[in-house]
């Protein structure tokens, strides 16, 4: 069965890399797709393509041309445009689609979280007095130029494509997963008072939340955008089962 399968794995997350390892280990054919946001994406054990498909029509054409049998959407929970396109293109092409999505983070005892729906909400949740803020938002920070009174710490994989319009900013370069000890040290070293984060979920990025709880820091948490209606699982093993493979045996 595996020889007939040709899975398109939409990636860009730790979970997608795990999924790629499991597909390769099980001998399931497939292609890993990156959007192309980072200069040197992690190598994958599957043939890899990089860049957008060109909307729904482009994706439909790709699925047909590459004879894709299944699509696994393991994109980031905030990458809703790609997820919407995948739902529409798979419906049009009659190709089965499954989303691999990590559960959202939940507030734990000791957390000081302010929940906001989007970036505008995060901007409004910042105090009026100047504060030291860790923007754990990757490159999506341009909007914070509207609040230039604060100091901003950024953590990026690559140098910003364009100069940042933030007057008081410092950038560290690192790629997750991160540790609680490392994030605690980072927050202390920069005297951070507030963290702005997206509710990405998963293990690789949650260290900053555990560190914030220990240090008693406020977290302005941007909630997830609504995903399109689709079948979702949270574990790589469930995707393998969907593909008709035993996760335990790997075949
Ligand atoms: N948003 C985040 O916070 C975040 C965080 C970590 C990682 N990522 C990863 O970064 C990528 C881009 O995120 P985004 O929020 O910019 O996505 P998005 O807004 O949902 O997607 C915008 C466009 O980028 C292209 N694209 C996105 N993911 C792709 C993939 N895996 N393969 C090929 N093309 C892709 C598609 O272009 P076309 O319409 O031309 O096909 C899509 O319409 C995603 O792969 C996501 O998993 C995102």
CSV table of C-alpha atoms and ligand atoms in Angstrom, one decimal:
chain,number,residue,atom,x,y,z
A,1,UNK,CA,0.0,0.0,0.0
A,2,UNK,CA,2.8,2.4,0.9
A,3,UNK,CA,4.2,2.4,-2.7
A,4,UNK,CA,0.9,3.8,-3.9
A,5,UNK,CA,0.8,6.6,-1.4
A,6,UNK,CA,2.2,10.0,-2.1
A,7,UNK,CA,1.5,12.3,0.9
A,8,UNK,CA,1.9,16.0,0.7
A,9,UNK,CA,3.0,17.1,4.1
A,10,UNK,CA,2.5,20.9,4.8
A,11,UNK,CA,5.1,21.8,7.2
A,12,UNK,CA,7.0,24.5,9.0
A,13,UNK,CA,6.5,23.1,12.6
A,14,UNK,CA,8.2,20.8,15.0
A,15,UNK,CA,5.2,18.4,14.6
A,16,UNK,CA,5.6,18.4,10.8
A,17,UNK,CA,9.3,17.4,11.2
A,18,UNK,CA,8.2,14.6,13.5
A,19,UNK,CA,5.6,13.5,11.0
A,20,UNK,CA,8.2,13.5,8.2
A,21,UNK,CA,10.5,11.2,10.3
A,22,UNK,CA,7.6,8.8,10.9
A,23,UNK,CA,6.5,8.7,7.3
A,24,UNK,CA,10.1,8.0,6.2
A,25,UNK,CA,10.5,5.3,8.9
A,26,UNK,CA,7.3,3.7,7.7
A,27,UNK,CA,8.4,3.8,4.1
A,28,UNK,CA,5.5,6.0,3.1
A,29,UNK,CA,6.1,8.1,0.0
A,30,UNK,CA,5.6,11.8,0.3
A,31,UNK,CA,6.8,15.4,-0.2
A,32,UNK,CA,7.5,17.9,2.5
A,33,UNK,CA,6.4,21.5,1.8
A,34,UNK,CA,7.9,24.6,3.3
A,35,UNK,CA,6.5,28.1,2.8
A,36,UNK,CA,10.1,29.4,2.5
A,37,UNK,CA,10.0,31.8,5.4
A,38,UNK,CA,13.4,30.9,6.8
A,39,UNK,CA,16.7,31.1,5.0
A,40,UNK,CA,17.9,27.7,5.9
A,41,UNK,CA,15.0,25.4,6.7
A,42,UNK,CA,15.8,22.1,8.6
A,43,UNK,CA,16.6,19.2,6.2
A,44,UNK,CA,13.9,16.6,6.1
A,45,UNK,CA,14.0,12.8,5.4
A,46,UNK,CA,11.5,13.3,2.5
A,47,UNK,CA,11.9,15.1,-0.8
A,48,UNK,CA,11.3,18.7,-0.1
A,49,UNK,CA,9.7,21.6,-2.0
A,50,UNK,CA,9.8,25.3,-0.9
A,51,UNK,CA,7.5,28.2,-1.7
A,52,UNK,CA,3.8,28.9,-2.1
A,53,UNK,CA,1.6,27.0,-4.5
A,54,UNK,CA,-0.2,30.0,-5.9
A,55,UNK,CA,-3.5,29.9,-3.9
A,56,UNK,CA,-6.2,27.2,-4.2
A,57,UNK,CA,-5.9,26.9,-8.0
A,58,UNK,CA,-2.1,26.5,-7.8
A,59,UNK,CA,-2.5,23.8,-5.1
A,60,UNK,CA,-5.1,22.0,-7.1
A,61,UNK,CA,-2.7,21.9,-10.0
A,62,UNK,CA,0.1,20.7,-7.9
A,63,UNK,CA,-1.9,17.9,-6.3
A,64,UNK,CA,-2.9,16.7,-9.8
A,65,UNK,CA,0.6,17.1,-11.4
A,66,UNK,CA,2.3,15.3,-8.5
A,67,UNK,CA,-0.4,12.6,-8.2
A,68,UNK,CA,-0.7,13.3,-4.5
A,69,UNK,CA,-2.9,10.7,-2.7
A,70,UNK,CA,-3.2,12.3,0.8
A,71,UNK,CA,-2.6,15.8,2.3
A,72,UNK,CA,-1.5,16.2,5.9
A,73,UNK,CA,-1.7,19.7,7.1
A,74,UNK,CA,0.9,20.1,9.9
A,75,UNK,CA,1.2,23.9,9.5
A,76,UNK,CA,1.3,26.3,12.5
A,77,UNK,CA,-2.1,26.9,14.1
A,78,UNK,CA,-1.8,30.6,13.0
A,79,UNK,CA,-1.1,29.7,9.4
A,80,UNK,CA,-4.8,29.7,8.6
A,81,UNK,CA,-4.6,30.8,5.0
A,82,UNK,CA,-2.6,27.7,4.1
A,83,UNK,CA,-5.0,25.6,6.0
A,84,UNK,CA,-8.1,27.1,4.3
A,85,UNK,CA,-6.4,26.6,0.9
A,86,UNK,CA,-5.7,23.0,1.7
A,87,UNK,CA,-9.4,22.4,2.6
A,88,UNK,CA,-10.6,24.0,-0.6
A,89,UNK,CA,-8.1,22.3,-2.9
A,90,UNK,CA,-8.6,18.9,-1.4
A,91,UNK,CA,-12.4,19.2,-1.6
A,92,UNK,CA,-12.0,20.2,-5.3
A,93,UNK,CA,-9.6,17.4,-6.1
A,94,UNK,CA,-11.3,14.7,-4.0
A,95,UNK,CA,-8.1,14.1,-2.1
A,96,UNK,CA,-8.4,13.1,1.6
A,97,UNK,CA,-7.0,15.7,4.1
A,98,UNK,CA,-6.1,15.4,7.7
A,99,UNK,CA,-4.8,18.1,10.0
A,100,UNK,CA,-2.1,17.3,12.6
A,101,UNK,CA,-2.6,20.1,15.2
A,102,UNK,CA,-1.0,20.5,18.6
A,103,UNK,CA,-3.5,21.3,21.4
A,104,UNK,CA,-3.5,24.9,22.6
A,105,UNK,CA,-1.8,25.9,25.8
A,106,UNK,CA,-4.1,26.4,28.9
A,107,UNK,CA,-3.6,28.7,31.8
A,108,UNK,CA,-2.1,26.9,34.8
A,109,UNK,CA,-2.2,27.9,38.5
A,110,UNK,CA,0.3,30.8,39.0
A,111,UNK,CA,0.0,32.0,35.4
A,112,UNK,CA,-0.8,35.8,34.9
A,113,UNK,CA,-2.2,35.7,31.4
A,114,UNK,CA,-4.2,38.3,29.6
A,115,UNK,CA,-6.1,36.7,26.6
A,116,UNK,CA,-6.4,38.9,23.5
A,117,UNK,CA,-7.9,38.0,20.1
A,118,UNK,CA,-5.2,39.5,17.9
A,119,UNK,CA,-2.3,41.9,17.5
A,120,UNK,CA,-4.5,44.9,18.1
A,121,UNK,CA,-5.6,43.4,21.3
A,122,UNK,CA,-2.0,42.8,22.4
A,123,UNK,CA,-1.1,46.4,21.6
A,124,UNK,CA,-4.0,47.6,23.7
A,125,UNK,CA,-3.0,45.3,26.6
A,126,UNK,CA,0.4,46.8,27.0
A,127,UNK,CA,0.7,49.3,29.9
A,128,UNK,CA,0.9,53.1,29.3
A,129,UNK,CA,4.2,53.4,31.3
A,130,UNK,CA,7.3,52.2,29.4
A,131,UNK,CA,7.9,48.5,30.0
A,132,UNK,CA,10.4,45.8,28.9
A,133,UNK,CA,8.5,43.4,26.6
A,134,UNK,CA,9.6,40.1,25.0
A,135,UNK,CA,7.7,39.8,21.7
A,136,UNK,CA,7.7,36.0,21.1
A,137,UNK,CA,6.0,36.5,17.7
A,138,UNK,CA,8.8,35.8,15.3
A,139,UNK,CA,9.1,38.3,12.5
A,140,UNK,CA,5.4,39.6,12.9
A,141,UNK,CA,6.2,42.6,15.1
A,142,UNK,CA,5.8,45.6,12.8
A,143,UNK,CA,2.6,46.6,14.4
A,144,UNK,CA,4.4,47.3,17.7
A,145,UNK,CA,5.9,50.4,16.2
A,146,UNK,CA,2.6,52.0,17.3
A,147,UNK,CA,3.8,51.6,20.9
A,148,UNK,CA,7.4,53.0,20.7
A,149,UNK,CA,7.6,53.8,24.4
A,150,UNK,CA,8.5,50.2,25.3
A,151,UNK,CA,11.7,48.2,25.1
A,152,UNK,CA,11.2,45.1,22.9
A,153,UNK,CA,13.2,41.9,22.9
A,154,UNK,CA,12.9,39.8,19.8
A,155,UNK,CA,14.0,36.2,19.2
A,156,UNK,CA,14.3,35.4,15.5
A,157,UNK,CA,15.7,32.5,13.4
A,158,UNK,CA,16.9,34.9,10.6
A,159,UNK,CA,17.7,38.6,10.4
A,160,UNK,CA,14.6,40.7,9.6
A,161,UNK,CA,13.9,41.1,5.9
A,162,UNK,CA,13.4,44.8,6.3
A,163,UNK,CA,14.7,47.2,9.1
A,164,UNK,CA,12.5,47.1,12.1
A,165,UNK,CA,10.6,50.3,12.9
A,166,UNK,CA,11.0,49.7,16.6
A,167,UNK,CA,13.2,52.4,18.2
A,168,UNK,CA,14.2,50.5,21.3
A,169,UNK,CA,14.8,46.9,20.4
A,170,UNK,CA,17.3,44.1,20.9
A,171,UNK,CA,17.3,40.9,18.9
A,172,UNK,CA,18.6,37.4,19.8
A,173,UNK,CA,18.9,34.8,17.1
A,174,UNK,CA,17.9,31.2,18.0
A,175,UNK,CA,15.8,28.3,16.7
A,176,UNK,CA,13.7,26.2,19.1
A,177,UNK,CA,13.0,24.0,20.9
A,178,UNK,CA,13.9,26.1,24.0
A,179,UNK,CA,14.4,25.1,27.6
A,180,UNK,CA,12.9,26.6,30.8
A,181,UNK,CA,16.4,27.2,32.2
A,182,UNK,CA,17.5,28.9,29.0
A,183,UNK,CA,14.3,31.1,28.7
A,184,UNK,CA,14.5,32.0,32.5
A,185,UNK,CA,18.0,33.2,32.0
A,186,UNK,CA,17.1,35.2,28.8
A,187,UNK,CA,14.1,36.9,30.6
A,188,UNK,CA,16.2,37.7,33.6
A,189,UNK,CA,19.2,39.0,31.6
A,190,UNK,CA,16.9,41.5,29.7
A,191,UNK,CA,14.8,42.4,32.8
A,192,UNK,CA,11.7,41.4,30.9
A,193,UNK,CA,8.4,42.4,32.6
A,194,UNK,CA,5.8,41.3,30.0
A,195,UNK,CA,5.8,38.5,27.3
A,196,UNK,CA,3.6,38.8,24.2
A,197,UNK,CA,3.0,35.3,22.7
A,198,UNK,CA,0.7,33.5,20.3
A,199,UNK,CA,-1.1,30.4,21.6
A,200,UNK,CA,0.9,28.1,19.4
A,201,UNK,CA,0.7,25.1,21.7
A,202,UNK,CA,3.2,22.2,21.7
A,203,UNK,CA,6.4,21.6,23.7
A,204,UNK,CA,9.1,23.4,21.7
A,205,UNK,CA,7.9,27.0,22.6
A,206,UNK,CA,6.2,26.5,25.9
A,207,UNK,CA,9.4,27.0,28.0
A,208,UNK,CA,8.9,30.8,28.0
A,209,UNK,CA,5.5,30.3,29.7
A,210,UNK,CA,6.9,28.0,32.4
A,211,UNK,CA,9.7,30.6,32.9
A,212,UNK,CA,7.2,33.4,33.1
A,213,UNK,CA,5.2,31.6,35.8
A,214,UNK,CA,8.4,31.1,37.9
A,215,UNK,CA,9.4,34.7,37.5
A,216,UNK,CA,5.9,36.0,38.0
A,217,UNK,CA,5.7,37.8,34.7
A,218,UNK,CA,2.6,38.8,32.8
A,219,UNK,CA,1.9,37.0,29.5
A,220,UNK,CA,-0.3,38.7,26.9
A,221,UNK,CA,-1.6,35.7,25.0
A,222,UNK,CA,-2.9,36.0,21.5
A,223,UNK,CA,-5.6,33.4,21.0
A,224,UNK,CA,-5.7,31.1,17.9
A,225,UNK,CA,-7.6,32.2,14.8
A,226,UNK,CA,-10.5,29.9,14.0
A,227,UNK,CA,-9.4,27.1,11.7
A,228,UNK,CA,-11.4,25.9,8.8
A,229,UNK,CA,-13.7,22.8,9.3
A,230,UNK,CA,-11.7,19.7,8.7
A,231,UNK,CA,-10.7,16.4,10.4
A,232,UNK,CA,-8.0,17.0,13.0
A,233,UNK,CA,-5.7,14.7,15.1
A,234,UNK,CA,-3.1,15.6,17.7
A,235,UNK,CA,-0.7,12.7,17.3
A,236,UNK,CA,1.6,11.5,14.6
A,237,UNK,CA,0.4,7.9,15.3
A,238,UNK,CA,-3.1,8.9,14.4
A,239,UNK,CA,-2.0,10.2,11.0
A,240,UNK,CA,-0.2,6.9,10.4
A,241,UNK,CA,-3.3,5.0,11.3
A,242,UNK,CA,-5.3,7.2,9.0
A,243,UNK,CA,-2.9,6.2,6.2
A,244,UNK,CA,-3.5,2.6,7.0
A,245,UNK,CA,-0.2,2.0,8.8
A,246,UNK,CA,0.5,0.5,12.2
A,247,UNK,CA,2.4,3.2,14.2
A,248,UNK,CA,3.7,0.5,16.6
A,249,UNK,CA,5.2,-1.6,13.8
A,250,UNK,CA,6.0,1.3,11.6
A,251,UNK,CA,4.8,-0.6,8.5
B,1,LIG,N1,2.1,32.0,11.6
B,1,LIG,C1,3.0,31.6,12.5
B,1,LIG,O1,3.0,32.2,13.6
B,1,LIG,C2,4.0,30.6,12.2
B,1,LIG,C3,4.9,30.1,13.2
B,1,LIG,C4,5.8,29.1,13.0
B,1,LIG,C5,5.8,28.5,11.8
B,1,LIG,N2,5.0,28.9,10.8
B,1,LIG,C6,5.1,28.3,9.5
B,1,LIG,O2,5.4,29.3,8.5
B,1,LIG,C7,4.7,29.1,7.3
B,1,LIG,C8,4.0,30.4,6.9
B,1,LIG,O3,3.1,30.7,7.9
B,1,LIG,P1,2.0,31.9,7.6
B,1,LIG,O4,1.4,32.2,8.9
B,1,LIG,O5,2.7,33.0,6.8
B,1,LIG,O6,1.0,31.1,6.7
B,1,LIG,P2,-0.3,31.5,6.0
B,1,LIG,O7,-0.6,33.0,6.2
B,1,LIG,O8,-1.4,30.6,6.3
B,1,LIG,O9,0.1,31.3,4.5
B,1,LIG,C9,0.3,32.3,3.5
B,1,LIG,C10,0.7,31.6,2.2
B,1,LIG,O10,2.0,31.1,2.4
B,1,LIG,C11,2.1,29.9,1.6
B,1,LIG,N3,2.4,28.7,2.6
B,1,LIG,C12,2.1,28.7,3.9
B,1,LIG,N4,2.5,27.5,4.4
B,1,LIG,C13,3.0,26.8,3.4
B,1,LIG,C14,3.6,25.5,3.2
B,1,LIG,N5,3.8,24.7,4.3
B,1,LIG,N6,4.0,25.1,2.0
B,1,LIG,C15,3.9,25.9,0.9
B,1,LIG,N7,3.3,27.2,1.0
B,1,LIG,C16,2.9,27.6,2.2
B,1,LIG,C17,0.8,29.7,0.9
B,1,LIG,O11,1.0,30.4,-0.3
B,1,LIG,P3,0.2,30.1,-1.7
B,1,LIG,O12,-1.2,30.7,-1.4
B,1,LIG,O13,0.9,30.8,-2.7
B,1,LIG,O14,0.1,28.6,-1.8
B,1,LIG,C18,-0.1,30.5,1.8
B,1,LIG,O15,-1.3,30.9,1.1
B,1,LIG,C19,3.8,27.9,7.5
B,1,LIG,O16,4.3,26.8,6.9
B,1,LIG,C20,3.7,27.7,9.0
B,1,LIG,O17,3.6,26.3,9.3
B,1,LIG,C21,4.1,29.9,11.0
